């Protein structure tokens, strides 16, 4: 890690004047850094080594906020951000003003997210992903990295950035870093600070619903694997039944009678937790629960094999939160 505070850069000229040594990694943030961001920065440092350079961008992008969203409310904590970034291993923090990123005002030419950008988060926040991709494209051009790191908590954002970099030949590596969670399971987010004690208790239902879906998925994958091992006889039925009954974390009867690997059952397990939270005080207001193919974020069917993402978005009080977990159908133990 660096032993000195990171350089604070306000303009592209200052950034471009830096002498580069080794590979450059960039971690893009909107500030209000927390442990999740620090994990991204430490991962970037590990990837480029001590001879490389880690640049953290801090920019609250107005194009990503729609009408009625929390642009003015979004926390700005640059002094604390510099300290966190430095401790995690950043060499420089690029914190440009809005007119530095958009010198002519709002850009007339923007990056369109396409059909994937109209689903889930895109449907709930029209135009959000166009604004996100536009600023990511600009920041990638301004920082000129060899690799850029993003958190998997924003799974749809990560998928769209990867697609943009591939489709438009940006020529750098995009690295996804696993979600960092607090001890109670809540995914780290700058917006968590807006939750009251009671709201936070309700908000835990997001991660609990995802973990319930993972439990159901693991049970089904285990049943499927066991079914392949046991001949199609009465012994097979008895073995499957015993396996289902041994799982305290899942409804044994539902597991034993559902189709192994069924996406429907995974959604149902998560939905039960969210339905309970909708009756809590204060209630959780569900935006969406989706089990999707990460290549295009369309819903998967019960015959799906391969990677998937179980994603949820909800509002508790005035705070909107998102979370997701990756899982794999058709391979025992692939859930993570």
PDB file of N, CA, C and O in Angstrom, residues 135-165:
ATOM      1  N   UNK A 135     -20.947   8.386 -18.872  1.00  0.00           N
ATOM      2  CA  UNK A 135     -19.873   8.879 -17.996  1.00  0.00           C
ATOM      3  C   UNK A 135     -18.764   7.844 -17.866  1.00  0.00           C
ATOM      4  O   UNK A 135     -17.580   8.206 -17.780  1.00  0.00           O
ATOM      5  N   UNK A 136     -19.083   6.556 -17.864  1.00  0.00           N
ATOM      6  CA  UNK A 136     -18.030   5.536 -17.796  1.00  0.00           C
ATOM      7  C   UNK A 136     -17.155   5.618 -19.048  1.00  0.00           C
ATOM      8  O   UNK A 136     -15.921   5.538 -18.959  1.00  0.00           O
ATOM      9  N   UNK A 137     -17.774   5.798 -20.194  1.00  0.00           N
ATOM     10  CA  UNK A 137     -16.997   5.938 -21.434  1.00  0.00           C
ATOM     11  C   UNK A 137     -16.062   7.146 -21.352  1.00  0.00           C
ATOM     12  O   UNK A 137     -14.875   7.059 -21.704  1.00  0.00           O
ATOM     13  N   UNK A 138     -16.598   8.263 -20.861  1.00  0.00           N
ATOM     14  CA  UNK A 138     -15.769   9.468 -20.752  1.00  0.00           C
ATOM     15  C   UNK A 138     -14.630   9.267 -19.759  1.00  0.00           C
ATOM     16  O   UNK A 138     -13.475   9.638 -20.008  1.00  0.00           O
ATOM     17  N   UNK A 139     -14.932   8.663 -18.608  1.00  0.00           N
ATOM     18  CA  UNK A 139     -13.900   8.466 -17.594  1.00  0.00           C
ATOM     19  C   UNK A 139     -12.860   7.448 -18.035  1.00  0.00           C
ATOM     20  O   UNK A 139     -11.679   7.565 -17.689  1.00  0.00           O
ATOM     21  N   UNK A 140     -13.266   6.443 -18.802  1.00  0.00           N
ATOM     22  CA  UNK A 140     -12.286   5.507 -19.343  1.00  0.00           C
ATOM     23  C   UNK A 140     -11.351   6.214 -20.325  1.00  0.00           C
ATOM     24  O   UNK A 140     -10.139   5.965 -20.342  1.00  0.00           O
ATOM     25  N   UNK A 141     -11.904   7.104 -21.149  1.00  0.00           N
ATOM     26  CA  UNK A 141     -11.062   7.863 -22.075  1.00  0.00           C
ATOM     27  C   UNK A 141     -10.144   8.821 -21.316  1.00  0.00           C
ATOM     28  O   UNK A 141      -8.978   9.002 -21.671  1.00  0.00           O
ATOM     29  N   UNK A 142     -10.671   9.451 -20.257  1.00  0.00           N
ATOM     30  CA  UNK A 142      -9.879  10.419 -19.508  1.00  0.00           C
ATOM     31  C   UNK A 142      -8.772   9.755 -18.693  1.00  0.00           C
ATOM     32  O   UNK A 142      -7.653  10.281 -18.608  1.00  0.00           O
ATOM     33  N   UNK A 143      -9.067   8.617 -18.098  1.00  0.00           N
ATOM     34  CA  UNK A 143      -8.079   7.970 -17.225  1.00  0.00           C
ATOM     35  C   UNK A 143      -7.165   7.013 -17.973  1.00  0.00           C
ATOM     36  O   UNK A 143      -6.085   6.676 -17.482  1.00  0.00           O
ATOM     37  N   UNK A 144      -7.607   6.519 -19.124  1.00  0.00           N
ATOM     38  CA  UNK A 144      -6.786   5.653 -19.984  1.00  0.00           C
ATOM     39  C   UNK A 144      -6.182   4.463 -19.228  1.00  0.00           C
ATOM     40  O   UNK A 144      -4.964   4.260 -19.241  1.00  0.00           O
ATOM     41  N   UNK A 145      -7.023   3.649 -18.589  1.00  0.00           N
ATOM     42  CA  UNK A 145      -6.477   2.540 -17.804  1.00  0.00           C
ATOM     43  C   UNK A 145      -6.183   1.309 -18.647  1.00  0.00           C
ATOM     44  O   UNK A 145      -6.671   1.163 -19.772  1.00  0.00           O
ATOM     45  N   UNK A 146      -5.414   0.417 -18.060  1.00  0.00           N
ATOM     46  CA  UNK A 146      -5.236  -0.912 -18.640  1.00  0.00           C
ATOM     47  C   UNK A 146      -6.333  -1.850 -18.160  1.00  0.00           C
ATOM     48  O   UNK A 146      -6.698  -2.797 -18.855  1.00  0.00           O
ATOM     49  N   UNK A 147      -6.828  -1.603 -16.953  1.00  0.00           N
ATOM     50  CA  UNK A 147      -7.950  -2.375 -16.432  1.00  0.00           C
ATOM     51  C   UNK A 147      -8.792  -1.483 -15.526  1.00  0.00           C
ATOM     52  O   UNK A 147      -8.297  -0.524 -14.929  1.00  0.00           O
ATOM     53  N   UNK A 148     -10.091  -1.793 -15.453  1.00  0.00           N
ATOM     54  CA  UNK A 148     -11.026  -1.047 -14.610  1.00  0.00           C
ATOM     55  C   UNK A 148     -11.825  -2.045 -13.788  1.00  0.00           C
ATOM     56  O   UNK A 148     -12.236  -3.086 -14.302  1.00  0.00           O
ATOM     57  N   UNK A 149     -12.046  -1.709 -12.504  1.00  0.00           N
ATOM     58  CA  UNK A 149     -12.694  -2.633 -11.583  1.00  0.00           C
ATOM     59  C   UNK A 149     -14.044  -2.082 -11.138  1.00  0.00           C
ATOM     60  O   UNK A 149     -14.163  -0.885 -10.832  1.00  0.00           O
ATOM     61  N   UNK A 150     -15.036  -2.988 -11.079  1.00  0.00           N
ATOM     62  CA  UNK A 150     -16.380  -2.615 -10.658  1.00  0.00           C
ATOM     63  C   UNK A 150     -16.940  -3.709  -9.756  1.00  0.00           C
ATOM     64  O   UNK A 150     -16.612  -4.889  -9.907  1.00  0.00           O
ATOM     65  N   UNK A 151     -17.799  -3.314  -8.830  1.00  0.00           N
ATOM     66  CA  UNK A 151     -18.382  -4.267  -7.899  1.00  0.00           C
ATOM     67  C   UNK A 151     -19.499  -5.074  -8.525  1.00  0.00           C
ATOM     68  O   UNK A 151     -20.283  -4.564  -9.336  1.00  0.00           O
ATOM     69  N   UNK A 152     -19.608  -6.341  -8.139  1.00  0.00           N
ATOM     70  CA  UNK A 152     -20.659  -7.203  -8.661  1.00  0.00           C
ATOM     71  C   UNK A 152     -22.023  -6.901  -8.043  1.00  0.00           C
ATOM     72  O   UNK A 152     -23.040  -7.406  -8.523  1.00  0.00           O
ATOM     73  N   UNK A 153     -22.067  -6.064  -6.988  1.00  0.00           N
ATOM     74  CA  UNK A 153     -23.364  -5.687  -6.430  1.00  0.00           C
ATOM     75  C   UNK A 153     -24.222  -5.012  -7.495  1.00  0.00           C
ATOM     76  O   UNK A 153     -25.432  -5.201  -7.539  1.00  0.00           O
ATOM     77  N   UNK A 154     -23.591  -4.214  -8.350  1.00  0.00           N
ATOM     78  CA  UNK A 154     -24.292  -3.588  -9.474  1.00  0.00           C
ATOM     79  C   UNK A 154     -24.116  -4.485 -10.696  1.00  0.00           C
ATOM     80  O   UNK A 154     -23.424  -4.138 -11.658  1.00  0.00           O
ATOM     81  N   UNK A 155     -24.757  -5.649 -10.650  1.00  0.00           N
ATOM     82  CA  UNK A 155     -24.503  -6.681 -11.659  1.00  0.00           C
ATOM     83  C   UNK A 155     -24.911  -6.239 -13.056  1.00  0.00           C
ATOM     84  O   UNK A 155     -24.216  -6.520 -14.041  1.00  0.00           O
ATOM     85  N   UNK A 156     -26.049  -5.565 -13.166  1.00  0.00           N
ATOM     86  CA  UNK A 156     -26.506  -5.136 -14.487  1.00  0.00           C
ATOM     87  C   UNK A 156     -25.583  -4.057 -15.042  1.00  0.00           C
ATOM     88  O   UNK A 156     -25.258  -4.049 -16.235  1.00  0.00           O
ATOM     89  N   UNK A 157     -25.142  -3.150 -14.185  1.00  0.00           N
ATOM     90  CA  UNK A 157     -24.179  -2.138 -14.600  1.00  0.00           C
ATOM     91  C   UNK A 157     -22.896  -2.785 -15.102  1.00  0.00           C
ATOM     92  O   UNK A 157     -22.368  -2.415 -16.162  1.00  0.00           O
ATOM     93  N   UNK A 158     -22.379  -3.751 -14.352  1.00  0.00           N
ATOM     94  CA  UNK A 158     -21.151  -4.435 -14.757  1.00  0.00           C
ATOM     95  C   UNK A 158     -21.322  -5.124 -16.097  1.00  0.00           C
ATOM     96  O   UNK A 158     -20.445  -5.048 -16.974  1.00  0.00           O
ATOM     97  N   UNK A 159     -22.460  -5.788 -16.291  1.00  0.00           N
ATOM     98  CA  UNK A 159     -22.703  -6.479 -17.557  1.00  0.00           C
ATOM     99  C   UNK A 159     -22.745  -5.495 -18.724  1.00  0.00           C
ATOM    100  O   UNK A 159     -22.217  -5.770 -19.806  1.00  0.00           O
ATOM    101  N   UNK A 160     -23.367  -4.333 -18.516  1.00  0.00           N
ATOM    102  CA  UNK A 160     -23.468  -3.339 -19.580  1.00  0.00           C
ATOM    103  C   UNK A 160     -22.106  -2.715 -19.893  1.00  0.00           C
ATOM    104  O   UNK A 160     -21.787  -2.455 -21.061  1.00  0.00           O
ATOM    105  N   UNK A 161     -21.301  -2.469 -18.868  1.00  0.00           N
ATOM    106  CA  UNK A 161     -19.963  -1.919 -19.111  1.00  0.00           C
ATOM    107  C   UNK A 161     -19.127  -2.913 -19.909  1.00  0.00           C
ATOM    108  O   UNK A 161     -18.440  -2.544 -20.868  1.00  0.00           O
ATOM    109  N   UNK A 162     -19.200  -4.183 -19.521  1.00  0.00           N
ATOM    110  CA  UNK A 162     -18.463  -5.204 -20.284  1.00  0.00           C
ATOM    111  C   UNK A 162     -18.933  -5.238 -21.731  1.00  0.00           C
ATOM    112  O   UNK A 162     -18.120  -5.377 -22.660  1.00  0.00           O
ATOM    113  N   UNK A 163     -20.236  -5.130 -21.929  1.00  0.00           N
ATOM    114  CA  UNK A 163     -20.773  -5.162 -23.299  1.00  0.00           C
ATOM    115  C   UNK A 163     -20.311  -3.944 -24.092  1.00  0.00           C
ATOM    116  O   UNK A 163     -19.927  -4.053 -25.257  1.00  0.00           O
ATOM    117  N   UNK A 164     -20.330  -2.764 -23.466  1.00  0.00           N
ATOM    118  CA  UNK A 164     -19.891  -1.552 -24.159  1.00  0.00           C
ATOM    119  C   UNK A 164     -18.416  -1.652 -24.544  1.00  0.00           C
ATOM    120  O   UNK A 164     -18.041  -1.334 -25.690  1.00  0.00           O
ATOM    121  N   UNK A 165     -17.585  -2.089 -23.597  1.00  0.00           N
ATOM    122  CA  UNK A 165     -16.145  -2.184 -23.868  1.00  0.00           C
ATOM    123  C   UNK A 165     -15.876  -3.172 -24.990  1.00  0.00           C
ATOM    124  O   UNK A 165     -15.018  -2.942 -25.846  1.00  0.00           O
TER     125      UNK A 165
END
